[in-house]
Amino acid sequence: MTDNPQSYRADGDGTGVGTGDGAGAGDGAGAGAGNTVAAAAVHAPAHEPPLWRVRHFFHRHPEAVPLFVLLCSLAGFGLALGGKFFSPFALTLILQQVAVVGIVGAAQTLVILTAGIDLSVGAVMVLSSVVMGQFTFRYGLPPAAAVACGFAVGALCGAVNGFLVARVRLPPFIVTLGMWQIVLATNFLYSANETIRSQDIAAQASLLQFFGGKAQLGGAVFTYGVIAMVALVAGLQYALTRTAWGRHVYAVGDDPQAAQLAGVSARRVLFSVYILAGLICALAGWVLIGRIGSVSPTAGQFANIESITAVVIGGVSLFGGRGSIAGMLFGALIVGVFSLGLRLLGADPQWTYLLIGLLIILAIAADQWIRALAR
Amino acid sequence: MNATVDSVAPVDAAGSVDSTVALMSARGLRKRYGNVTALDDADFELRRGEILAVIGDNGAGKSTLIKILSGAEQPDDGEMQLDGAPARFDSPAAAHAAGVETVYQNLALSPALSIADNLFLGREIRRRGLAGKWLRMLDHREMERQARRKLSDLGLLTIQNIRQTVETLSGGQRQGVAVARATAFGGRIIIMDEPTAALGVKESRRVLRLIRDIKSHGLSVVLVSHNMPHVFEVADRIHIHRLGRRLCVIRPGDYSMDNAVAFMTGAKPAPS
Ligand SMILES: Nc1ncnc2c1ncn2[C@@H]1O[C@H](COP(=O)(O)OP(=O)(O)OP(=O)(O)O)[C@@H](O)[C@H]1O
Ligand SMILES: [Mg+2]
């Protein structure tokens, strides 16, 4: 505590602490000109314990650990495999392979930041892609309209989740477990388990395969799906760190009661997050068509588990309020690097699962450590 | 959305305010939690420009009363008036919009957010110009600047880093942040539920001075406290709460602290 008694402004100097001396929110104008605030000597800290610094660094930069792990694994596989791995082609192949999971993971990150979880993301993604395909081929809708319907279906699923979580206050795990089953069943019933072939789509509705399009840069191949994923992650990173809505998402995940008392509508924030997650899943469904070419109700079966894996390895806390969307992307890329690297090494794919499992447990342990030091 | 200086009661030349007018009042408030009755036909009256202390035993229902007045909880029954007109706050944000600011007993801070983020939570400042308007970009620097100034004005803390998360602060420092938040937005009614409970002697004195300072600008303060010397030092009137209702309202000059405590605990019958 300060020893400087003057750091409290003397009474009667014409400005008052309680009278909104320029601190009115929204005006952004700052202190009134005539304000005679005695500038308090804010003492510089003597020294901070190093562990505190480390924890604080991780807290401020939650993506630092997964980024480090990603760079290490890139370096490791690069050393082991050389040019076979360190080629623009192989590295951009990893991006193509994680595009769908990265997009679904973005939706998952939003929900997990609010201390929820969304088990229905993968199913919503597939249902949206099936709607985009079937509305074009069964009802003859123009592809653009069918895509819009796919997004509407994603938003609707998200809205139902959001309503049940934010309004009825059911636990997200249970709500989305139910939604997962319902959407999956709807998907099979509606599509009659029928796949729309890639050639048909290419011939009649190439818009559906838009995200399979490629931009080539030397040996590097960027599909539009990859570009969409990067743009989405960048946009959400901006929204989460630079807008009020983003602060509110973190605050609601951290302590919903406190956020509510501070004047944030926790219900509205939760609702917006689930709707946005639904829309992002629909985008993932569209990108999925570009990735596999066809529309298949059995595609993307593990997207929900893979998205949770990316989020957890990416250093986002399952308890909410901590982590970043960029971290999730690094998490997804780590999985991609391990899968491709081990495949190129000729290892049994089970090794990938084993190592990813280890990483998940390590990531959770790191999260606990960071949180425990916070007390 | 914030009350500004204009909405403050007119202060006459002598610096006193017409303090017989009820600024905020409530009648017949009831609140039950399961089978616990926290408020049972409670009345409340805060006058313009006064410091009203609320005292009562643990569990008397003081915090419940505060939560209803600040929009955090809804009463099961009863009505509220603000400026003589019926009022109803269905959320804390609605109370903020009407100029009612609150320091809650549990402080209501977000531990993982920074001090500056906490101060401005729910009323963030956006950048000027296109970035703020179209991209809704926050002005972090301005918020941090104001937060730093607010805290040093209060003299409550030597904040090493305004970006420090609240969870790294001591209990007293957190209380300072909560007090700073309640006084930073020009509310005309400041409600404080035990704002000095975790503060040291020196810091408590600063908060008491702040409370008087707030009053000297024509604003009204509700102060819930268990600290009788503090209450008798700053309060204009004392609302004594007992068993979920207002027992009586006394002036500190008319009764001793011992008497107030006796009324509060039921050892003596309340004055009529
Ligand atoms: N959220 C709640 N759920 C259940 N019971 C509650 C809740 N909040 C308050 N109560 C009960 O209501 C009664 C009044 O509580 P309240 O917090 O208003 O008391 P208080 O006068 O502020 O006490 P203290 O001086 O200890 O802060 C208590 O019996 C308490 O157990
Ligand atoms: Mg209380």
XYZ file of C-alpha atoms and ligand atoms in Angstrom:
679
model
C 0.000 0.000 0.000
C 1.142 3.484 -0.718
C 2.751 5.642 1.912
C 1.894 8.763 0.049
C -1.052 10.471 1.698
C -1.268 12.983 -1.113
C -2.160 10.273 -3.476
C -5.676 10.875 -2.310
C -6.874 14.078 -3.829
C -7.812 16.707 -1.250
C -11.456 17.603 -0.910
C -12.868 20.737 -2.407
C -10.593 21.139 -5.373
C -13.514 21.385 -7.687
C -13.563 17.892 -8.998
C -14.987 14.968 -7.205
C -14.321 11.328 -7.228
C -17.981 10.558 -7.290
C -19.046 13.075 -9.855
C -17.768 11.394 -12.926
C -14.735 13.545 -13.389
C -14.231 12.685 -16.973
C -14.350 9.012 -16.316
C -17.771 8.633 -17.822
C -17.770 5.530 -19.904
C -18.368 5.944 -23.536
C -17.186 9.510 -23.723
C -13.631 8.310 -23.829
C -12.530 11.857 -23.311
C -10.533 11.201 -20.201
C -9.806 13.673 -17.483
C -11.348 17.066 -17.477
C -8.861 19.788 -18.233
C -9.112 21.472 -14.864
C -8.512 18.298 -12.972
C -5.853 18.725 -10.360
C -5.180 15.168 -9.570
C -2.200 14.738 -7.367
C -0.289 12.254 -9.374
C 0.227 9.432 -7.001
C 3.579 7.885 -6.820
C 2.845 4.397 -7.935
C 5.806 2.556 -6.642
C 7.634 0.300 -8.971
C 7.748 -3.238 -7.716
C 10.976 -4.167 -5.983
C 10.979 -7.508 -7.688
C 8.478 -10.104 -8.674
C 9.041 -13.748 -7.882
C 10.152 -15.476 -11.077
C 7.420 -18.112 -10.852
C 4.842 -15.369 -10.649
C 6.278 -13.907 -13.809
C 6.141 -17.225 -15.627
C 2.556 -17.781 -14.590
C 1.632 -14.261 -15.472
C 3.297 -14.596 -18.864
C 1.319 -17.759 -19.579
C -1.806 -16.074 -18.430
C -1.279 -13.112 -20.717
C -0.114 -15.286 -23.588
C -2.043 -18.522 -23.292
C -0.951 -19.537 -26.778
C 2.761 -19.448 -25.865
C 2.979 -23.066 -24.679
C 1.239 -24.686 -27.660
C 3.231 -22.459 -30.011
C 6.433 -23.662 -28.385
C 5.324 -27.296 -28.623
C 4.352 -26.764 -32.259
C 7.742 -25.293 -33.147
C 9.533 -28.120 -31.309
C 7.535 -30.805 -33.073
C 8.122 -29.104 -36.432
C 11.835 -28.983 -35.693
C 11.858 -32.585 -34.457
C 10.132 -34.042 -37.496
C 12.129 -31.749 -39.758
C 15.360 -33.162 -38.339
C 14.124 -36.731 -38.606
C 12.641 -36.450 -42.083
C 14.502 -33.592 -43.725
C 13.169 -32.213 -46.997
C 10.428 -34.790 -47.233
C 8.750 -33.048 -44.309
C 10.169 -29.556 -44.573
C 8.816 -28.932 -48.041
C 6.218 -26.254 -48.788
C 4.001 -29.030 -50.104
C 4.111 -31.153 -46.957
C 3.733 -28.209 -44.613
C 0.743 -26.811 -46.477
C -0.699 -30.326 -46.636
C -0.825 -30.214 -42.848
C -2.815 -26.990 -43.070
C -5.254 -28.615 -45.494
C -5.660 -31.567 -43.195
C -6.453 -29.441 -40.144
C -8.686 -26.875 -41.894
C -11.984 -28.527 -40.970
C -10.943 -29.331 -37.399
C -9.519 -25.832 -37.025
C -12.837 -24.269 -37.990
C -14.887 -26.563 -35.768
C -12.284 -25.962 -33.062
C -12.950 -22.225 -33.314
C -16.603 -22.882 -32.491
C -15.558 -25.210 -29.688
C -13.149 -22.607 -28.281
C -15.887 -20.011 -27.999
C -18.116 -22.394 -26.086
C -15.324 -23.674 -23.840
C -14.228 -20.111 -23.008
C -17.673 -19.646 -21.461
C -16.995 -22.727 -19.300
C -19.259 -24.852 -21.479
C -18.610 -27.626 -23.942
C -20.263 -28.416 -27.269
C -20.481 -32.096 -28.149
C -22.781 -31.380 -31.081
C -20.333 -29.374 -33.233
C -19.397 -32.278 -35.531
C -22.972 -33.412 -36.041
C -24.151 -29.852 -36.752
C -21.330 -29.479 -39.263
C -22.354 -32.636 -41.130
C -26.053 -31.812 -41.038
C -25.318 -28.377 -42.497
C -23.288 -29.923 -45.308
C -26.030 -32.458 -45.992
C -28.610 -29.661 -46.122
C -26.432 -27.719 -48.552
C -26.141 -30.800 -50.775
C -29.660 -32.177 -50.553
C -31.374 -28.799 -50.933
C -29.476 -28.377 -54.193
C -29.937 -31.873 -55.557
C -33.267 -32.960 -54.080
C -35.192 -29.683 -54.298
C -33.271 -28.031 -57.112
C -32.488 -24.905 -55.120
C -29.738 -22.684 -56.492
C -26.512 -23.681 -54.682
C -26.204 -20.243 -53.074
C -29.662 -20.565 -51.543
C -28.880 -24.100 -50.372
C -25.691 -22.851 -48.715
C -27.709 -20.150 -46.962
C -30.121 -22.829 -45.737
C -27.161 -24.805 -44.407
C -26.065 -21.777 -42.413
C -29.613 -21.285 -41.163
C -29.698 -24.881 -39.931
C -26.374 -24.377 -38.133
C -27.636 -21.184 -36.518
C -30.863 -22.888 -35.492
C -29.029 -25.765 -33.781
C -26.825 -23.235 -32.018
C -29.834 -21.198 -30.968
C -31.524 -24.249 -29.435
C -28.332 -25.090 -27.548
C -27.998 -21.471 -26.474
C -31.601 -21.247 -25.342
C -31.322 -24.383 -23.223
C -27.997 -23.361 -21.685
C -28.527 -19.632 -21.200
C -32.231 -19.463 -20.528
C -33.267 -22.829 -19.102
C -29.858 -23.110 -17.405
C -29.246 -26.743 -18.257
C -25.639 -27.951 -18.158
C -23.970 -27.531 -21.585
C -22.561 -31.061 -21.496
C -26.015 -32.632 -21.247
C -27.696 -30.220 -23.655
C -25.130 -30.776 -26.389
C -24.962 -34.516 -25.735
C -28.675 -34.616 -26.489
C -28.299 -32.274 -29.453
C -25.507 -34.443 -30.847
C -27.777 -37.518 -30.881
C -30.752 -35.613 -32.248
C -28.779 -33.957 -35.037
C -26.985 -37.164 -35.946
C -30.238 -39.094 -36.187
C -31.943 -36.289 -38.132
C -29.015 -36.281 -40.473
C -29.297 -39.995 -41.283
C -33.078 -39.967 -41.446
C -33.178 -36.930 -43.705
C -30.369 -37.936 -46.040
C -31.532 -41.557 -46.143
C -27.857 -42.342 -45.704
C -27.245 -41.260 -49.260
C -24.006 -39.723 -50.502
C -23.951 -37.095 -53.238
C -21.062 -37.908 -55.520
C -18.219 -35.535 -56.100
C -18.543 -35.589 -59.911
C -22.216 -34.611 -59.708
C -21.417 -31.691 -57.440
C -18.577 -30.533 -59.660
C -20.831 -30.688 -62.707
C -23.983 -29.102 -61.303
C -23.172 -27.125 -58.155
C -19.496 -26.309 -58.018
C -20.206 -23.552 -55.488
C -20.556 -26.296 -52.878
C -16.945 -27.291 -53.533
C -15.743 -23.697 -53.455
C -13.470 -24.222 -50.468
C -11.671 -27.038 -52.272
C -10.301 -24.434 -54.699
C -6.564 -23.826 -54.500
C -4.137 -20.965 -54.563
C -0.657 -22.173 -55.487
C 2.506 -20.429 -54.396
C 5.525 -22.368 -55.591
C 5.187 -25.788 -54.017
C 2.855 -24.462 -51.351
C -0.826 -25.214 -51.857
C -3.404 -23.182 -49.982
C -6.968 -24.329 -50.389
C -9.658 -21.731 -49.869
C -10.665 -23.818 -46.881
C -7.256 -23.167 -45.298
C -7.570 -19.474 -46.051
C -11.066 -19.468 -44.549
C -9.772 -21.132 -41.390
C -6.940 -18.636 -40.963
C -9.250 -15.699 -41.624
C -11.823 -17.038 -39.170
C -9.249 -17.557 -36.442
C -7.804 -14.096 -37.036
C -11.253 -12.514 -36.958
C -12.229 -14.279 -33.759
C -8.892 -13.484 -32.145
C -9.628 -9.849 -32.870
C -13.190 -10.063 -31.561
C -12.134 -11.849 -28.388
C -9.277 -9.542 -27.473
C -10.264 -6.187 -28.927
C -14.003 -5.869 -28.525
C -16.302 -5.591 -25.531
C -18.111 -8.742 -26.601
C -14.840 -10.672 -26.358
C -14.125 -9.337 -22.849
C -17.629 -10.398 -21.881
C -17.108 -13.923 -23.212
C -14.058 -14.269 -20.960
C -15.800 -12.659 -17.996
C -18.825 -14.938 -18.272
C -16.564 -17.981 -18.490
C -14.528 -16.799 -15.539
C -17.352 -16.021 -13.122
C -20.853 -15.611 -14.547
C -22.306 -14.117 -11.361
C -19.578 -11.502 -11.126
C -20.007 -10.609 -14.793
C -23.739 -10.282 -14.325
C -23.320 -8.022 -11.284
C -20.844 -5.884 -13.201
C -23.593 -5.213 -15.706
C -22.903 -7.810 -18.388
C -25.883 -9.818 -19.558
C -24.490 -13.311 -19.114
C -27.511 -14.795 -20.802
C -27.111 -12.721 -23.924
C -23.395 -13.459 -24.137
C -23.990 -17.216 -23.827
C -26.757 -17.130 -26.385
C -24.590 -15.232 -28.873
C -21.729 -17.680 -28.375
C -23.857 -20.756 -29.109
C -25.456 -19.185 -32.185
C -22.069 -18.124 -33.488
C -20.751 -21.627 -32.822
C -23.619 -23.042 -34.896
C -22.841 -20.692 -37.769
C -19.157 -21.600 -37.650
C -20.076 -25.292 -37.747
C -22.111 -24.625 -40.881
C -19.054 -22.962 -42.408
C -17.069 -26.045 -41.451
C -19.712 -28.141 -43.230
C -19.211 -26.147 -46.407
C -15.435 -26.422 -46.125
C -15.859 -30.157 -45.510
C -17.576 -30.553 -48.893
C -14.609 -28.812 -50.509
C -12.206 -31.070 -48.650
C -13.782 -34.455 -49.452
C -15.545 -33.421 -52.652
C -18.749 -35.282 -51.887
C -21.600 -34.736 -49.440
C -21.688 -37.657 -47.075
C -23.727 -38.053 -43.896
C -21.009 -40.266 -42.456
C -18.169 -37.750 -42.855
C -16.568 -35.938 -39.941
C -17.594 -38.471 -37.322
C -14.891 -37.520 -34.859
C -14.957 -33.767 -35.388
C -16.320 -33.069 -31.912
C -13.603 -35.072 -30.153
C -10.913 -33.710 -32.473
C -12.052 -30.159 -31.823
C -11.946 -30.663 -28.051
C -8.469 -32.149 -28.445
C -7.269 -29.091 -30.382
C -8.770 -26.765 -27.788
C -7.215 -28.580 -24.841
C -3.769 -28.966 -26.398
C -4.090 -25.320 -27.396
C -4.062 -24.336 -23.737
C -7.698 -23.286 -23.434
C -8.969 -24.071 -19.963
C -11.979 -26.368 -19.785
C -13.013 -24.391 -16.700
C -13.620 -21.351 -18.889
C -12.280 -17.831 -19.066
C -8.719 -18.720 -20.021
C -7.037 -19.415 -23.317
C -7.094 -18.082 -26.838
C -8.376 -19.012 -30.233
C -4.839 -18.805 -31.644
C -3.815 -21.418 -29.082
C -6.529 -23.713 -30.420
C -5.127 -23.306 -33.931
C -1.655 -24.240 -32.673
C -3.232 -27.221 -30.911
C -4.876 -28.367 -34.135
C -1.600 -27.903 -36.012
C 0.311 -29.930 -33.408
C -2.062 -32.822 -34.045
C -1.626 -32.333 -37.798
C 2.178 -32.279 -37.532
C 2.227 -35.458 -35.467
C -0.150 -37.284 -37.821
C 1.745 -36.423 -40.978
C 5.184 -36.698 -39.407
C 4.561 -40.139 -37.967
C 2.939 -41.288 -41.186
C 5.967 -40.165 -43.183
C 8.163 -41.976 -40.673
C 6.183 -45.104 -41.423
C 5.006 -45.530 -37.851
C 1.812 -47.278 -36.873
C -0.934 -44.595 -36.738
C -1.703 -45.734 -33.199
C 1.451 -43.908 -32.150
C -0.234 -40.666 -33.156
C -3.168 -41.352 -30.868
C -0.857 -42.387 -28.059
C 1.216 -39.219 -28.291
C -1.829 -36.977 -28.665
C -3.291 -38.632 -25.582
C -0.123 -37.812 -23.666
C -0.217 -34.225 -24.892
C -3.816 -33.830 -23.745
C -2.941 -34.966 -20.242
C 0.141 -32.744 -20.154
C -1.886 -29.772 -21.343
C -4.489 -30.291 -18.622
C -1.743 -30.605 -16.017
C -0.189 -27.350 -17.225
C -3.563 -25.646 -17.036
C -4.019 -26.805 -13.436
C -0.563 -25.563 -12.567
C -1.246 -22.127 -14.008
C -4.567 -21.943 -12.220
C -3.209 -23.220 -8.917
C -0.555 -20.525 -8.812
C -3.219 -17.939 -9.365
C -4.674 -18.423 -5.904
C -26.212 5.548 -20.157
C -24.553 6.888 -17.057
C -25.932 9.492 -14.805
C -23.849 12.578 -15.277
C -23.201 15.569 -13.138
C -26.426 17.126 -14.423
C -28.540 14.566 -12.695
C -27.056 15.330 -9.317
C -29.279 17.137 -6.867
C -28.856 20.896 -6.848
C -26.493 22.033 -4.177
C -27.275 25.398 -2.614
C -24.771 28.063 -1.680
C -24.131 26.630 1.733
C -23.217 23.347 0.123
C -26.056 21.447 1.725
C -28.713 19.599 -0.161
C -32.381 19.397 0.503
C -32.069 16.176 2.375
C -35.618 15.435 3.354
C -36.639 14.255 -0.096
C -36.573 10.517 -0.643
C -34.300 9.728 -3.560
C -34.741 5.991 -3.453
C -37.271 4.159 -1.363
C -38.828 0.748 -1.077
C -41.870 -0.611 0.717
C -42.882 -4.066 1.784
C -39.927 -5.896 0.235
C -40.050 -9.641 0.627
C -37.503 -12.184 -0.474
C -37.403 -15.885 0.285
C -34.657 -18.340 -0.548
C -36.276 -21.746 -0.265
C -37.642 -21.733 3.236
C -35.338 -18.987 4.506
C -37.027 -15.607 4.610
C -34.248 -13.111 3.972
C -36.479 -10.048 3.737
C -39.838 -9.868 5.420
C -41.840 -6.723 4.693
C -38.778 -4.488 4.698
C -38.949 -0.759 4.073
C -36.122 1.464 2.946
C -35.594 5.143 2.377
C -32.533 6.967 1.110
C -32.649 10.740 1.001
C -30.944 13.065 -1.373
C -27.344 13.842 -0.514
C -27.183 11.777 2.640
C -25.035 8.971 3.915
C -27.354 6.259 5.142
C -25.733 3.505 7.145
C -27.389 0.098 7.277
C -26.504 -2.015 10.286
C -27.745 -5.352 11.512
C -26.685 -8.756 12.741
C -25.206 -11.377 10.465
C -27.998 -12.826 8.389
C -30.360 -9.926 9.118
C -30.901 -9.487 5.392
C -28.749 -6.434 4.670
C -27.019 -7.874 1.632
C -30.311 -9.178 0.284
C -31.750 -5.681 0.598
C -28.742 -4.257 -1.230
C -29.036 -6.818 -4.007
C -32.645 -5.900 -4.597
C -31.904 -2.169 -4.592
C -29.113 -2.714 -7.120
C -31.018 -4.949 -9.515
C -29.024 -8.099 -8.753
C -32.064 -9.877 -7.296
C -35.768 -9.458 -7.796
C -38.048 -9.132 -4.774
C -40.898 -11.620 -4.379
C -43.087 -8.748 -3.314
C -42.900 -5.039 -2.595
C -42.166 -1.959 -4.631
C -39.374 0.513 -5.209
C -39.359 4.175 -6.072
C -36.662 6.321 -7.531
C -37.193 10.092 -7.557
C -40.758 9.505 -6.491
C -41.568 7.360 -9.523
C -42.010 3.603 -9.423
C -38.787 1.896 -10.423
C -37.789 -1.652 -11.107
C -34.283 -2.801 -11.935
C -34.387 -6.129 -13.669
C -30.599 -6.260 -13.960
C -27.554 -4.524 -12.499
C -27.093 -2.873 -15.887
C -30.531 -1.267 -15.515
C -29.502 0.071 -12.104
C -26.277 1.433 -13.602
C -28.299 3.195 -16.276
C -30.348 4.855 -13.528
C -27.161 5.952 -11.761
C -27.118 3.335 -9.015
C -23.659 1.841 -8.439
C -22.844 -0.937 -6.017
C -19.887 -2.515 -4.261
C -21.117 -6.007 -3.459
C -20.053 -7.852 -0.371
C -18.422 -10.545 -2.519
C -16.989 -7.760 -4.734
C -18.181 -9.337 -7.997
C -14.811 -9.121 -9.754
C -13.622 -11.460 -12.484
C -10.399 -13.014 -11.160
C -8.832 -13.870 -14.513
C -9.409 -10.425 -16.001
C -7.070 -7.503 -15.471
C -7.747 -4.633 -13.108
C -8.539 -2.332 -16.008
C -10.823 -4.881 -17.653
C -12.673 -5.322 -14.385
C -13.129 -1.605 -13.850
C -14.671 -1.184 -17.269
C -16.476 -4.513 -17.533
C -19.850 -3.872 -19.132
C -19.010 -0.242 -19.995
C -15.944 -0.516 -22.124
C -14.620 2.506 -23.956
C -14.331 2.145 -27.693
C -11.803 3.796 -29.922
C -12.834 6.974 -31.587
C -13.357 7.016 -35.298
C -13.898 4.172 -37.700
C -12.051 1.503 -35.740
C -14.377 2.011 -32.804
C -17.492 2.492 -34.810
C -17.197 -0.203 -37.414
C -14.735 -2.627 -35.890
C -15.964 -1.973 -32.349
C -12.360 -1.762 -31.295
C -11.749 -1.061 -27.638
C -9.487 1.705 -26.480
C -7.372 -0.350 -24.098
C -4.879 2.414 -23.556
C -7.509 4.924 -22.529
C -9.174 2.430 -20.199
C -5.854 1.587 -18.610
C -5.012 5.249 -18.237
C -8.303 6.016 -16.530
C -8.082 2.940 -14.359
C -4.611 3.898 -13.198
C -5.744 7.414 -12.420
C -8.841 6.229 -10.590
C -6.864 3.894 -8.402
C -4.190 6.402 -7.557
C -6.894 8.988 -6.832
C -8.331 6.591 -4.324
C -4.866 5.984 -2.965
C -6.098 2.536 -2.157
C -3.427 0.595 -3.894
C -0.030 0.737 -5.364
C -0.867 -1.181 -8.434
C 2.273 -2.431 -10.004
C 0.663 -3.210 -13.257
C -2.805 -2.229 -14.281
C -2.861 -5.275 -16.535
C -2.265 -7.486 -13.551
C -5.101 -9.953 -13.069
C -7.354 -9.404 -10.093
C -6.601 -12.875 -8.754
C -3.045 -11.730 -8.030
C -4.253 -8.951 -5.708
C -4.683 -9.117 -1.955
C -8.168 -9.057 -0.472
C -7.850 -5.407 0.431
C -6.585 -4.463 -2.997
C -9.515 -6.259 -4.573
C -11.864 -4.315 -2.376
C -10.145 -1.146 -3.560
C -10.763 -2.135 -7.173
C -14.436 -2.769 -6.438
C -14.798 0.604 -4.714
C -13.028 2.325 -7.589
C -15.399 0.703 -10.045
C -18.487 1.849 -8.154
C -17.279 5.433 -7.995
C -15.781 5.709 -11.458
C -18.905 6.158 -13.524
C -20.633 9.134 -12.026
C -23.519 7.284 -10.426
C -25.715 9.388 -8.166
C -26.361 6.645 -5.638
C -23.398 4.618 -4.418
C -24.237 1.510 -2.441
C -21.423 -0.168 -0.530
C -21.844 -3.496 1.214
C -19.054 -3.623 3.800
C -16.495 -1.792 1.664
C -13.917 -1.639 4.438
C -14.220 -5.199 5.742
C -10.889 -6.314 4.288
C -9.079 -2.986 4.472
C -6.316 -1.885 6.793
C -6.691 1.125 9.069
C -5.211 3.601 6.633
C -7.120 2.246 3.663
C -10.364 2.281 5.641
C -9.830 5.938 6.414
C -9.411 6.650 2.734
C -12.669 4.938 1.917
C -14.447 6.907 4.653
C -13.027 10.093 3.227
C -14.114 9.020 -0.207
C -17.628 8.468 1.116
C -17.713 11.987 2.560
C -16.270 13.323 -0.657
C -19.016 11.639 -2.623
C -21.588 13.214 -0.328
C -20.036 16.646 -0.648
C -20.864 16.476 -4.322
C -24.514 15.975 -3.620
C -24.536 12.248 -4.211
C -26.113 9.746 -1.854
C -24.421 6.798 -0.231
C -25.742 3.623 1.341
C -23.115 2.103 3.597
C -23.558 -1.354 5.056
C -21.086 -1.893 7.855
C -20.480 -3.789 11.058
C -17.986 -1.175 12.195
C -19.884 1.068 14.636
C -17.220 3.779 14.947
C -17.152 4.111 11.155
C -20.920 4.209 10.987
C -21.222 6.850 13.682
C -18.451 8.866 12.133
C -19.891 9.278 8.654
C -23.605 8.454 8.701
C -26.363 11.058 8.623
C -28.947 8.446 9.505
C -28.708 4.821 10.517
C -31.119 2.193 9.214
C -31.219 -0.662 11.715
C -32.117 -3.975 10.121
C -33.316 -6.883 12.190
C -34.805 -10.231 11.213
C -35.398 -9.292 7.598
C -37.022 -5.919 8.129
C -36.247 -2.333 8.990
C -36.516 -1.996 12.735
C -36.022 1.755 12.930
C -33.975 4.647 11.614
C -31.965 6.733 14.075
C -29.693 9.733 13.898
C -26.216 9.071 15.235
C -26.371 12.196 17.405
C -29.436 10.962 19.265
C -28.165 7.601 20.469
C -24.933 6.055 21.587
C -23.238 3.191 19.814
C -24.201 0.897 22.669
C -27.825 1.811 22.196
C -27.646 1.191 18.455
C -26.136 -2.223 19.060
C -28.799 -2.966 21.669
C -31.569 -2.134 19.175
C -29.859 -4.152 16.510
C -29.549 -7.266 18.651
C -32.932 -6.921 20.273
C -31.487 -6.317 23.730
C -33.497 -3.090 23.894
C -36.821 -2.320 22.250
C -36.573 -0.015 19.283
C -37.442 3.652 19.771
C -40.717 4.663 18.217
N -28.528 -16.947 -2.351
C -29.042 -17.354 -1.172
N -29.554 -18.604 -1.057
C -30.100 -19.022 0.109
N -30.169 -18.273 1.212
C -29.676 -17.032 1.175
C -29.090 -16.510 -0.032
N -28.698 -15.239 0.215
C -29.015 -14.986 1.498
N -29.614 -16.055 2.074
C -30.110 -16.121 3.451
O -30.823 -14.945 3.720
C -30.539 -14.453 5.012
C -30.041 -13.024 4.918
O -28.767 -13.005 4.294
P -27.960 -11.687 3.991
O -26.763 -12.066 3.208
O -28.877 -10.700 3.378
O -27.534 -11.222 5.451
P -26.598 -10.011 5.877
O -27.414 -9.153 6.776
O -25.982 -9.351 4.722
O -25.483 -10.750 6.745
P -23.916 -10.420 6.918
O -23.806 -9.366 7.928
O -23.351 -11.705 7.417
O -23.380 -10.022 5.597
C -29.531 -15.408 5.615
O -30.240 -16.288 6.467
C -28.972 -16.154 4.444
O -28.666 -17.476 4.797
Mg -24.099 -9.147 4.032
